[in-house]
Coordinates of N, CA and C and ligand atoms in Angstrom, one line a residue:
X1 N 13.4 0.4 17.3 CA 14.1 1.6 16.7 C 14.4 2.6 17.8
X2 N 15.6 3.1 17.9 CA 15.9 4.1 19.0 C 15.3 5.5 18.5
X3 N 15.3 6.4 19.6 CA 14.6 7.7 19.3 C 15.3 8.5 18.3
X4 N 16.7 8.5 18.3 CA 17.4 9.3 17.3 C 17.1 8.8 15.9
X5 N 17.1 7.5 15.7 CA 16.8 7.0 14.4 C 15.4 7.3 13.9
X6 N 14.4 7.2 14.8 CA 13.0 7.6 14.5 C 13.0 9.1 14.1
X7 N 13.7 9.9 14.8 CA 13.7 11.3 14.5 C 14.3 11.6 13.1
X8 N 15.3 10.8 12.7 CA 15.8 10.9 11.4 C 14.8 10.7 10.3
X9 N 14.0 9.6 10.5 CA 12.9 9.3 9.6 C 11.8 10.4 9.6
X10 N 11.5 10.9 10.8 CA 10.5 12.0 10.8 C 11.0 13.2 10.1
X11 N 12.3 13.5 10.3 CA 12.9 14.6 9.6 C 12.8 14.4 8.1
X12 N 12.9 13.1 7.6 CA 12.8 12.9 6.2 C 11.4 13.1 5.7
X13 N 10.4 12.9 6.6 CA 9.0 13.2 6.3 C 8.7 14.7 6.4
X14 N 9.6 15.5 7.0 CA 9.4 16.9 7.2 C 8.7 17.2 8.5
X15 N 8.6 16.3 9.4 CA 8.0 16.5 10.7 C 9.1 16.7 11.8
X16 N 9.0 17.8 12.5 CA 10.1 18.1 13.4 C 9.7 18.0 14.9
X17 N 8.4 18.0 15.1 CA 7.9 17.9 16.5 C 6.8 16.8 16.6
X18 N 7.0 16.0 17.5 CA 6.0 14.9 17.7 C 6.1 14.3 19.1
X19 N 5.0 13.6 19.5 CA 5.0 12.9 20.7 C 4.5 11.5 20.4
X20 N 5.4 10.5 20.7 CA 5.1 9.1 20.4 C 4.2 8.6 21.5
X21 N 3.0 8.1 21.2 CA 2.2 7.5 22.2 C 2.6 6.1 22.5
X22 N 2.3 5.6 23.7 CA 2.5 4.2 24.0 C 1.6 3.4 23.1
X23 N 2.0 2.2 22.6 CA 1.1 1.4 21.8 C -0.2 1.1 22.4
X24 N -0.2 0.9 23.8 CA -1.4 0.5 24.4 C -2.5 1.6 24.4
X25 N -2.0 2.9 24.2 CA -2.9 4.0 24.2 C -3.6 4.1 22.8
X26 N -3.1 3.4 21.8 CA -3.8 3.4 20.5 C -4.3 2.0 20.1
X27 N -4.4 1.1 21.0 CA -4.9 -0.2 20.7 C -6.2 -0.1 20.0
X28 N -6.4 -0.9 19.0 CA -7.6 -0.8 18.2 C -8.9 -1.2 18.8
X29 N -9.0 -2.2 19.7 CA -10.3 -2.5 20.2 C -11.0 -1.3 20.9
X30 N -10.2 -0.6 21.7 CA -10.9 0.6 22.4 C -11.2 1.7 21.3
X31 N -10.3 1.9 20.4 CA -10.5 2.9 19.4 C -11.8 2.5 18.6
X32 N -11.9 1.3 18.3 CA -13.0 0.8 17.4 C -14.3 1.1 18.1
X33 N -14.3 1.0 19.4 CA -15.6 1.3 20.1 C -15.8 2.8 20.2
X34 N -14.7 3.5 20.5 CA -14.9 5.0 20.7 C -15.2 5.7 19.4
X35 N -14.6 5.2 18.3 CA -14.6 6.0 17.1 C -15.8 5.6 16.2
X36 N -16.4 4.5 16.5 CA -17.6 4.1 15.6 C -17.1 3.2 14.5
X37 N -17.7 2.1 14.3 CA -17.2 1.2 13.3 C -18.0 1.3 12.0
X38 N -17.2 1.3 10.9 CA -17.9 1.4 9.6 C -18.1 0.0 9.2
X39 N -19.2 -0.3 8.6 CA -19.5 -1.7 8.2 C -18.6 -2.1 7.1
X40 N -18.3 -3.4 7.1 CA -17.4 -3.9 6.1 C -17.9 -3.6 4.7
X41 N -16.9 -3.2 3.9 CA -17.3 -2.9 2.5 C -17.7 -4.3 1.8
X42 N -18.7 -4.2 1.0 CA -19.2 -5.4 0.4 C -18.6 -5.7 -1.0
X43 N -18.7 -6.9 -1.4 CA -18.3 -7.2 -2.8 C -19.2 -6.5 -3.8
X44 N -18.8 -6.5 -5.0 CA -19.7 -5.8 -6.0 C -21.0 -6.5 -6.1
X45 N -22.1 -5.6 -6.2 CA -23.4 -6.2 -6.3 C -23.7 -6.5 -7.8
X46 N -24.7 -7.3 -7.9 CA -25.2 -7.6 -9.3 C -25.6 -6.3 -9.9
X47 N -25.4 -6.2 -11.2 CA -25.8 -4.9 -11.9 C -24.6 -4.0 -12.1
X48 N -23.5 -4.2 -11.3 CA -22.3 -3.4 -11.6 C -21.6 -4.0 -12.7
X49 N -20.6 -3.3 -13.2 CA -19.8 -3.8 -14.4 C -19.2 -5.1 -14.0
X50 N -19.2 -6.0 -15.0 CA -18.6 -7.3 -14.8 C -17.2 -7.2 -14.4
X51 N -16.7 -8.0 -13.4 CA -15.4 -8.0 -13.0 C -14.5 -9.0 -13.8
X52 N -13.2 -8.8 -13.7 CA -12.3 -9.8 -14.2 C -12.7 -11.2 -13.7
X53 N -12.9 -12.2 -14.6 CA -13.4 -13.5 -14.1 C -12.2 -14.3 -13.6
X54 N -12.1 -14.4 -12.3 CA -11.1 -15.2 -11.6 C -11.8 -16.2 -10.8
X55 N -13.0 -16.6 -11.1 CA -13.8 -17.5 -10.3 C -13.1 -18.9 -10.2
X56 N -12.4 -19.2 -11.3 CA -11.8 -20.5 -11.3 C -10.4 -20.5 -10.6
X57 N -10.0 -19.4 -10.2 CA -8.7 -19.3 -9.5 C -8.8 -19.7 -8.0
X58 N -7.9 -20.6 -7.7 CA -7.7 -20.9 -6.3 C -6.7 -19.9 -5.7
X59 N -6.8 -19.7 -4.4 CA -5.8 -18.7 -3.8 C -4.4 -19.2 -4.0
X60 N -3.8 -18.7 -5.0 CA -2.4 -19.1 -5.4 C -1.7 -17.9 -6.0
X61 N -0.6 -17.6 -5.4 CA 0.1 -16.4 -5.9 C 0.5 -16.5 -7.4
X62 N 1.1 -17.6 -7.8 CA 1.6 -17.8 -9.1 C 0.5 -17.7 -10.2
X63 N -0.6 -18.3 -9.9 CA -1.8 -18.3 -10.8 C -2.3 -16.9 -10.9
X64 N -2.4 -16.2 -9.8 CA -3.0 -14.9 -9.7 C -2.1 -13.9 -10.5
X65 N -0.8 -14.0 -10.3 CA 0.2 -13.1 -11.0 C 0.1 -13.3 -12.5
X66 N 0.0 -14.6 -12.9 CA -0.1 -14.9 -14.3 C -1.4 -14.3 -14.9
X67 N -2.5 -14.4 -14.2 CA -3.8 -13.9 -14.7 C -3.8 -12.4 -14.8
X68 N -3.2 -11.7 -13.8 CA -3.1 -10.3 -13.9 C -2.2 -9.8 -15.1
X69 N -1.1 -10.5 -15.2 CA -0.2 -10.1 -16.3 C -0.8 -10.2 -17.7
X70 N -1.8 -11.0 -17.9 CA -2.4 -11.2 -19.2 C -3.8 -10.7 -19.2
X71 N -4.2 -9.9 -18.2 CA -5.6 -9.5 -18.1 C -6.0 -8.4 -19.2
X72 N -7.1 -8.6 -19.8 CA -7.6 -7.7 -20.7 C -9.1 -7.3 -20.4
X73 N -9.4 -7.4 -19.1 CA -10.8 -7.2 -18.7 C -11.3 -5.8 -18.9
X74 N -10.4 -4.8 -18.9 CA -10.8 -3.4 -19.1 C -9.9 -2.8 -20.2
X75 N -10.3 -1.6 -20.6 CA -9.6 -1.0 -21.8 C -8.2 -0.6 -21.4
X76 N -7.8 -0.6 -20.1 CA -6.5 -0.1 -19.7 C -5.4 -1.1 -20.2
X77 N -5.8 -2.3 -20.5 CA -4.7 -3.2 -21.0 C -4.1 -2.7 -22.3
X78 N -4.8 -1.9 -23.0 CA -4.3 -1.5 -24.4 C -3.2 -0.5 -24.3
X79 N -3.2 0.3 -23.2 CA -2.2 1.4 -23.1 C -1.1 1.2 -22.1
X80 N -1.2 0.1 -21.3 CA -0.2 -0.1 -20.3 C 1.1 -0.6 -21.0
X81 N 2.2 -0.2 -20.3 CA 3.5 -0.8 -20.6 C 3.6 -2.2 -20.0
X82 N 3.2 -2.3 -18.8 CA 3.2 -3.6 -18.0 C 2.2 -3.5 -16.9
X83 N 1.8 -4.6 -16.4 CA 0.9 -4.5 -15.2 C 1.8 -4.3 -14.0
X84 N 1.1 -3.7 -13.0 CA 1.8 -3.4 -11.7 C 1.0 -4.2 -10.6
X85 N 1.5 -5.4 -10.3 CA 0.8 -6.3 -9.5 C 0.8 -6.0 -8.0
X86 N 2.0 -5.8 -7.5 CA 2.2 -5.6 -6.0 C 3.6 -5.9 -5.6
X87 N 4.0 -5.5 -4.5 CA 5.3 -5.8 -4.0 C 5.4 -5.9 -2.5
X88 N 6.4 -6.6 -2.1 CA 6.6 -6.7 -0.6 C 6.4 -8.1 -0.1
X89 N 6.3 -8.1 1.2 CA 6.1 -9.4 2.0 C 4.7 -10.0 1.7
X90 N 4.6 -11.1 1.1 CA 3.3 -11.7 0.8 C 2.6 -12.3 2.0
X91 N 3.3 -12.2 3.2 CA 2.6 -12.6 4.4 C 2.7 -11.4 5.4
X92 N 2.7 -10.2 4.9 CA 2.9 -9.1 5.7 C 1.7 -8.8 6.7
X93 N 2.0 -8.2 7.8 CA 0.9 -7.8 8.7 C 0.2 -6.5 8.2
X94 N 0.9 -5.8 7.4 CA 0.3 -4.5 6.9 C 0.2 -4.6 5.4
X95 N -1.0 -4.3 4.9 CA -1.2 -4.2 3.4 C -1.6 -2.8 3.1
X96 N -0.8 -2.2 2.2 CA -1.1 -0.8 1.8 C -1.7 -0.9 0.4
X97 N -2.8 -0.1 0.2 CA -3.5 0.0 -1.0 C -3.6 1.4 -1.5
X98 N -3.0 1.6 -2.7 CA -3.0 2.9 -3.3 C -4.0 3.0 -4.5
X99 N -3.8 3.9 -5.3 CA -4.8 4.2 -6.4 C -4.6 3.4 -7.6
X100 N -3.5 3.7 -8.4 CA -3.2 3.1 -9.6 C -1.8 3.4 -10.0
X101 N -1.2 2.7 -10.9 CA 0.1 3.0 -11.3 C 0.2 4.3 -12.0
X102 N 1.3 5.1 -11.8 CA 1.6 6.3 -12.5 C 2.6 5.9 -13.6
X103 N 3.1 6.9 -14.3 CA 4.0 6.7 -15.4 C 5.3 5.9 -15.0
X104 N 5.9 6.3 -13.9 CA 7.1 5.5 -13.5 C 6.8 4.1 -13.0
X105 N 5.6 3.9 -12.3 CA 5.2 2.6 -11.9 C 5.0 1.7 -13.2
X106 N 4.3 2.3 -14.2 CA 4.0 1.6 -15.4 C 5.3 1.2 -16.1
X107 N 6.4 2.0 -16.0 CA 7.7 1.7 -16.6 C 8.4 0.6 -15.8
X108 N 8.3 0.7 -14.5 CA 9.1 -0.2 -13.7 C 8.3 -1.5 -13.2
X109 N 7.0 -1.4 -13.3 CA 6.2 -2.6 -12.9 C 6.1 -2.7 -11.4
X110 N 6.4 -1.6 -10.6 CA 6.3 -1.7 -9.2 C 5.5 -0.5 -8.7
X111 N 4.7 -0.7 -7.7 CA 3.9 0.4 -7.1 C 4.7 1.3 -6.2
X112 N 4.3 2.6 -6.2 CA 4.9 3.6 -5.3 C 6.4 3.7 -5.4
X113 N 6.8 4.0 -6.6 CA 8.2 4.4 -6.9 C 8.3 5.9 -7.1
X114 N 9.5 6.5 -7.3 CA 9.6 7.9 -7.5 C 9.5 8.6 -6.1
X115 N 9.2 9.9 -6.2 CA 9.2 10.8 -5.0 C 8.1 10.3 -4.0
X116 N 7.0 10.0 -4.5 CA 5.9 9.6 -3.6 C 6.2 8.3 -2.9
X117 N 6.9 7.4 -3.7 CA 7.3 6.2 -3.1 C 8.3 6.4 -2.0
X118 N 9.3 7.3 -2.2 CA 10.3 7.6 -1.2 C 9.6 8.1 0.0
X119 N 8.6 9.0 -0.1 CA 8.0 9.5 1.1 C 7.2 8.4 1.8
X120 N 6.6 7.5 1.0 CA 5.9 6.4 1.6 C 6.9 5.5 2.4
X121 N 8.1 5.3 1.9 CA 9.1 4.5 2.6 C 9.5 5.2 3.9
X122 N 9.6 6.6 3.9 CA 9.9 7.3 5.1 C 8.8 7.2 6.1
X123 N 7.6 7.2 5.6 CA 6.4 7.1 6.5 C 6.5 5.7 7.2
X124 N 6.8 4.7 6.5 CA 6.9 3.3 7.1 C 8.0 3.3 8.1
X125 N 9.2 3.8 7.7 CA 10.3 3.8 8.6 C 10.0 4.5 9.9
X126 N 9.2 5.5 9.8 CA 8.9 6.3 11.0 C 8.2 5.4 12.1
X127 N 7.6 4.3 11.7 CA 7.0 3.4 12.6 C 7.7 2.1 12.6
X128 N 9.0 2.1 12.2 CA 9.8 0.9 12.3 C 9.6 -0.1 11.3
X129 N 9.0 0.2 10.1 CA 8.8 -0.8 9.1 C 9.6 -0.5 7.9
X130 N 10.3 -1.5 7.3 CA 10.9 -1.4 6.0 C 9.9 -1.6 5.0
X131 N 10.1 -1.0 3.8 CA 9.2 -1.2 2.7 C 9.0 -2.7 2.4
X132 N 10.1 -3.5 2.5 CA 10.0 -4.9 2.1 C 9.2 -5.7 3.1
X133 N 8.9 -5.1 4.3 CA 8.2 -5.9 5.3 C 6.7 -5.7 5.2
X134 N 6.2 -4.9 4.3 CA 4.8 -4.7 4.1 C 4.4 -5.1 2.7
X135 N 3.1 -5.3 2.4 CA 2.7 -5.6 1.1 C 2.0 -4.4 0.5
X136 N 2.4 -4.0 -0.7 CA 1.9 -2.7 -1.3 C 1.3 -3.1 -2.7
X137 N 0.1 -2.6 -2.9 CA -0.5 -2.8 -4.2 C -1.5 -1.6 -4.4
X138 N -2.2 -1.7 -5.5 CA -3.1 -0.6 -5.9 C -4.5 -1.1 -6.2
X139 N -5.5 -0.2 -6.3 CA -6.8 -0.6 -6.7 C -6.8 -1.1 -8.2
X140 N -6.0 -0.4 -9.0 CA -5.9 -0.9 -10.4 C -4.5 -1.4 -10.6
X141 N -4.4 -2.4 -11.5 CA -3.1 -3.0 -11.8 C -2.5 -2.4 -13.1
X142 N -3.2 -1.6 -13.8 CA -2.8 -0.9 -15.0 C -2.9 0.6 -14.9
X143 N -2.0 1.3 -15.6 CA -2.0 2.8 -15.5 C -3.2 3.4 -16.3
X144 N -4.0 4.2 -15.7 CA -4.9 5.0 -16.5 C -4.2 6.1 -17.3
X145 N -4.5 6.3 -18.6 CA -3.8 7.2 -19.4 C -3.8 8.6 -18.8
X146 N -2.7 9.3 -18.8 CA -2.7 10.7 -18.3 C -2.8 10.8 -16.8
X147 N -2.7 9.7 -16.1 CA -2.8 9.7 -14.7 C -4.2 10.1 -14.2
X148 N -5.2 9.9 -15.0 CA -6.5 10.3 -14.6 C -7.0 9.3 -13.5
X149 N -8.0 9.6 -12.8 CA -8.6 8.7 -11.8 C -9.2 7.5 -12.4
X150 N -9.1 6.3 -11.8 CA -9.8 5.1 -12.3 C -11.3 5.4 -12.4
X151 N -11.9 4.8 -13.4 CA -13.4 4.9 -13.5 C -14.0 3.8 -12.6
X152 N -15.2 3.9 -12.3 CA -15.9 2.9 -11.4 C -15.9 1.6 -12.1
X153 N -16.0 1.6 -13.4 CA -16.0 0.3 -14.2 C -14.7 -0.4 -14.1
X154 N -13.6 0.4 -14.3 CA -12.2 -0.2 -14.2 C -12.0 -0.7 -12.8
X155 N -12.4 0.0 -11.8 CA -12.1 -0.4 -10.4 C -12.9 -1.7 -10.1
X156 N -14.1 -1.8 -10.6 CA -14.9 -3.0 -10.4 C -14.4 -4.2 -11.1
X157 N -13.9 -4.0 -12.3 CA -13.3 -5.1 -13.0 C -12.0 -5.6 -12.4
X158 N -11.3 -4.7 -11.8 CA -10.0 -5.1 -11.2 C -10.1 -5.6 -9.8
X159 N -11.3 -5.3 -9.1 CA -11.4 -5.6 -7.7 C -11.2 -7.1 -7.3
X160 N -11.6 -8.1 -8.2 CA -11.3 -9.5 -7.8 C -9.9 -9.8 -7.5
X161 N -9.0 -9.1 -8.3 CA -7.6 -9.3 -8.1 C -7.1 -8.8 -6.7
X162 N -7.6 -7.7 -6.3 CA -7.3 -7.1 -5.0 C -7.8 -8.0 -3.9
X163 N -9.1 -8.5 -4.1 CA -9.6 -9.4 -3.1 C -8.8 -10.7 -2.9
X164 N -8.3 -11.2 -4.1 CA -7.5 -12.4 -4.0 C -6.2 -12.1 -3.3
X165 N -5.6 -10.9 -3.6 CA -4.4 -10.5 -2.9 C -4.6 -10.5 -1.4
X166 N -5.7 -9.9 -1.0 CA -6.1 -9.7 0.4 C -6.2 -11.1 1.1
X167 N -6.9 -12.0 0.4 CA -7.1 -13.4 1.0 C -5.8 -14.1 1.1
X168 N -4.8 -13.8 0.2 CA -3.5 -14.5 0.3 C -2.6 -13.9 1.4
X169 N -2.6 -12.6 1.4 CA -1.7 -11.9 2.4 C -2.3 -12.1 3.8
X170 N -3.6 -12.0 4.0 CA -4.2 -12.0 5.3 C -3.5 -11.1 6.3
X171 N -3.5 -9.8 6.0 CA -2.8 -8.8 6.9 C -3.6 -8.6 8.1
X172 N -2.9 -8.1 9.1 CA -3.6 -7.7 10.4 C -4.3 -6.4 10.2
X173 N -3.8 -5.6 9.3 CA -4.4 -4.3 9.1 C -4.1 -3.8 7.7
X174 N -5.0 -3.0 7.1 CA -4.9 -2.4 5.8 C -4.8 -0.9 6.0
X175 N -4.0 -0.3 5.1 CA -3.9 1.2 5.0 C -4.3 1.6 3.6
X176 N -5.4 2.4 3.5 CA -5.7 3.0 2.2 C -5.1 4.3 2.1
X177 N -4.3 4.6 1.1 CA -3.7 5.9 1.0 C -4.3 6.6 -0.2
X178 N -4.9 7.8 0.2 CA -5.5 8.6 -0.8 C -7.0 8.4 -1.0
X179 N -7.7 9.4 -1.5 CA -9.1 9.3 -1.7 C -9.6 8.2 -2.6
X180 N -8.9 8.0 -3.7 CA -9.4 7.0 -4.7 C -9.4 5.6 -4.0
X181 N -8.3 5.3 -3.4 CA -8.3 4.0 -2.7 C -9.3 3.8 -1.6
X182 N -9.4 4.9 -0.8 CA -10.4 4.8 0.3 C -11.8 4.7 -0.3
X183 N -12.1 5.5 -1.3 CA -13.5 5.6 -1.8 C -13.9 4.2 -2.5
X184 N -12.9 3.6 -3.2 CA -13.2 2.3 -3.8 C -13.3 1.2 -2.8
X185 N -12.5 1.2 -1.8 CA -12.6 0.1 -0.8 C -13.8 0.3 0.1
X186 N -14.1 1.5 0.5 CA -15.2 1.7 1.5 C -16.5 2.1 0.8
X187 N -16.5 2.2 -0.5 CA -17.7 2.5 -1.3 C -18.4 3.8 -0.7
X188 N -17.6 4.8 -0.6 CA -18.1 6.1 -0.1 C -17.5 7.2 -0.9
X189 N -18.0 8.4 -0.8 CA -17.4 9.5 -1.4 C -17.0 10.6 -0.3
X190 N -17.0 10.1 1.0 CA -16.5 11.0 2.0 C -15.1 11.4 1.8
X191 N -14.8 12.6 2.3 CA -13.4 13.1 2.1 C -12.4 12.4 3.0
X192 N -11.2 12.3 2.6 CA -10.2 11.6 3.3 C -10.1 12.2 4.7
X193 N -10.2 13.5 4.8 CA -10.2 14.2 6.1 C -11.2 13.7 7.1
X194 N -12.3 13.1 6.6 CA -13.4 12.6 7.5 C -13.2 11.1 7.7
X195 N -12.6 10.4 6.7 CA -12.4 9.0 6.8 C -11.2 8.6 7.7
X196 N -10.2 9.4 7.7 CA -9.1 9.1 8.5 C -9.4 9.3 10.0
X197 N -8.6 8.8 10.9 CA -8.8 8.9 12.3 C -10.0 8.1 12.8
X198 N -10.4 7.1 12.0 CA -11.4 6.1 12.3 C -10.9 4.7 11.9
X199 N -11.3 3.7 12.6 CA -11.0 2.3 12.1 C -12.2 1.8 11.3
X200 N -12.0 1.4 10.1 CA -13.0 0.8 9.3 C -12.7 -0.7 9.2
X201 N -13.6 -1.5 8.7 CA -13.3 -2.9 8.6 C -13.7 -3.3 7.2
X202 N -12.8 -4.2 6.6 CA -12.9 -4.5 5.2 C -12.9 -6.0 4.9
X203 N -13.7 -6.4 3.9 CA -13.7 -7.7 3.4 C -14.4 -8.7 4.3
X204 N -14.3 -10.0 3.9 CA -15.0 -11.1 4.6 C -14.4 -11.3 6.0
X205 N -13.1 -11.0 6.1 CA -12.4 -11.2 7.4 C -12.5 -10.0 8.3
X206 N -13.3 -8.9 7.8 CA -13.4 -7.7 8.6 C -12.0 -7.2 9.1
X207 N -11.1 -7.1 8.1 CA -9.7 -6.6 8.4 C -9.8 -5.1 8.8
X208 N -9.2 -4.7 9.9 CA -9.2 -3.3 10.2 C -8.5 -2.5 9.1
X209 N -9.1 -1.4 8.8 CA -8.6 -0.6 7.7 C -8.5 0.9 8.1
X210 N -7.4 1.5 7.9 CA -7.2 2.9 8.2 C -7.1 3.7 6.9
X211 N -7.4 4.9 6.9 CA -7.3 5.8 5.7 C -6.3 7.0 6.1
X212 N -5.5 7.3 5.1 CA -4.6 8.5 5.3 C -4.4 9.1 3.9
X213 N -3.7 10.2 4.0 CA -3.4 11.0 2.7 C -2.4 10.3 1.9
X214 N -2.5 10.5 0.6 CA -1.5 9.9 -0.4 C -0.2 10.6 -0.3
X215 N 0.9 9.9 -0.4 CA 2.2 10.7 -0.3 C 2.3 11.7 -1.4
X216 N 1.7 11.5 -2.6 CA 1.8 12.5 -3.6 C 1.1 13.8 -3.2
X217 N 0.0 13.6 -2.5 CA -0.7 14.8 -1.9 C 0.1 15.5 -0.9
X218 N 0.9 14.7 -0.1 CA 1.7 15.3 1.0 C 2.9 16.1 0.3
X219 N 3.3 15.7 -0.8 CA 4.4 16.4 -1.5 C 3.8 17.8 -1.9
X220 N 2.6 17.9 -2.2 CA 2.0 19.2 -2.6 C 1.5 20.0 -1.4
X221 N 1.1 19.3 -0.3 CA 0.6 19.9 0.9 C 1.4 19.4 2.1
X222 N 2.6 19.8 2.3 CA 3.4 19.2 3.4 C 2.9 19.6 4.8
X223 N 2.0 20.6 4.8 CA 1.5 20.9 6.1 C 0.5 19.8 6.7
X224 N 0.1 18.9 5.8 CA -0.7 17.8 6.3 C 0.0 16.6 6.9
X225 N 1.4 16.7 6.9 CA 2.2 15.6 7.3 C 1.9 15.3 8.8
X226 N 1.6 16.3 9.6 CA 1.4 16.0 11.0 C 0.2 15.1 11.2
X227 N -0.9 15.3 10.3 CA -2.0 14.4 10.4 C -1.7 13.0 10.0
X228 N -0.8 12.8 9.0 CA -0.4 11.5 8.6 C 0.4 10.8 9.8
X229 N 1.2 11.6 10.5 CA 1.9 11.0 11.6 C 0.9 10.5 12.7
X230 N -0.2 11.2 12.9 CA -1.3 10.7 13.8 C -1.8 9.4 13.3
X231 N -2.0 9.3 12.0 CA -2.6 8.1 11.4 C -1.6 6.9 11.6
X232 N -0.3 7.3 11.4 CA 0.7 6.2 11.6 C 0.8 5.7 13.0
X233 N 0.6 6.6 13.9 CA 0.6 6.2 15.3 C -0.6 5.2 15.6
X234 N -1.7 5.5 15.0 CA -2.9 4.6 15.2 C -2.5 3.3 14.5
X235 N -1.9 3.3 13.4 CA -1.5 2.1 12.7 C -0.5 1.3 13.5
X236 N 0.4 2.0 14.1 CA 1.4 1.3 15.0 C 0.6 0.6 16.2
X237 N -0.4 1.3 16.7 CA -1.1 0.8 17.8 C -1.8 -0.5 17.4
X238 N -2.4 -0.6 16.2 CA -3.1 -1.8 15.8 C -2.1 -2.9 15.5
X239 N -1.0 -2.6 14.9 CA 0.0 -3.6 14.6 C 0.6 -4.2 15.9
X240 N 0.7 -3.4 16.9 CA 1.4 -3.9 18.1 C 0.4 -4.1 19.3
X241 N -0.9 -4.0 19.0 CA -1.9 -4.2 20.0 C -2.2 -5.7 20.2
X242 N -3.0 -6.0 21.1 CA -3.3 -7.4 21.4 C -4.2 -8.0 20.3
Ligands
SF4_301 FE1 -7.3 -6.1 -16.0 FE2 -7.2 -4.6 -13.8 FE3 -5.5 -4.1 -15.9 FE4 -8.1 -3.6 -16.2 S1 -6.7 -2.5 -14.7 S2 -6.8 -4.7 -17.6 S3 -9.0 -5.2 -14.9 S4 -5.5 -5.9 -14.6

């Protein structure tokens, strides 16, 4: 992408001053050493709420989509319009994980639509990625009523679906957007401001995982966009590193 086009996308994000680092300066192996590695998040431990039973599922997109579409493992199935499975390139190098469907997502069946989705698209374009080139999903596949946060029980019951998606996509890097996604994936309650700017590792494959602010938060707090641009630069470095 040429400089003028990138500036257009940065303008769309509301960022007018920036310095693009060379990819080599943000390569993840060095950052991982310098910033301290967070241990891979573990799967649910015994004693936690029972998860959706997908033990018989083989890694297969069609079977997984069918199972999610008919899932009744938690109470959210009763109030959803439709499940919101995920969208994008099913072999993407980047997998984005958000919180849960909102009202518009529940209507359309696609994650990150509306104003927050448009801002997410602008964020991706700023590092040369089209929305269609990444895989986007949420911690929960059904909308919590009133857009409340997911409960721990709901997140635990839905987690096997996310783990299956991760094992199928096999991304080079994951991006958790917002506190709910970060807290559920990393099993911590640290603030996003402390979790970002570090490389975490997630799942059995120790997939590098970055944390940044949710686009909906940026719409309320546009002054934080410069920090997100820093996070995107780090993401770019991982995607284009060795
Ligand atoms: Fe099933 Fe997840 Fe929907 Fe709950 S949120 S009903 S676990 S698909």
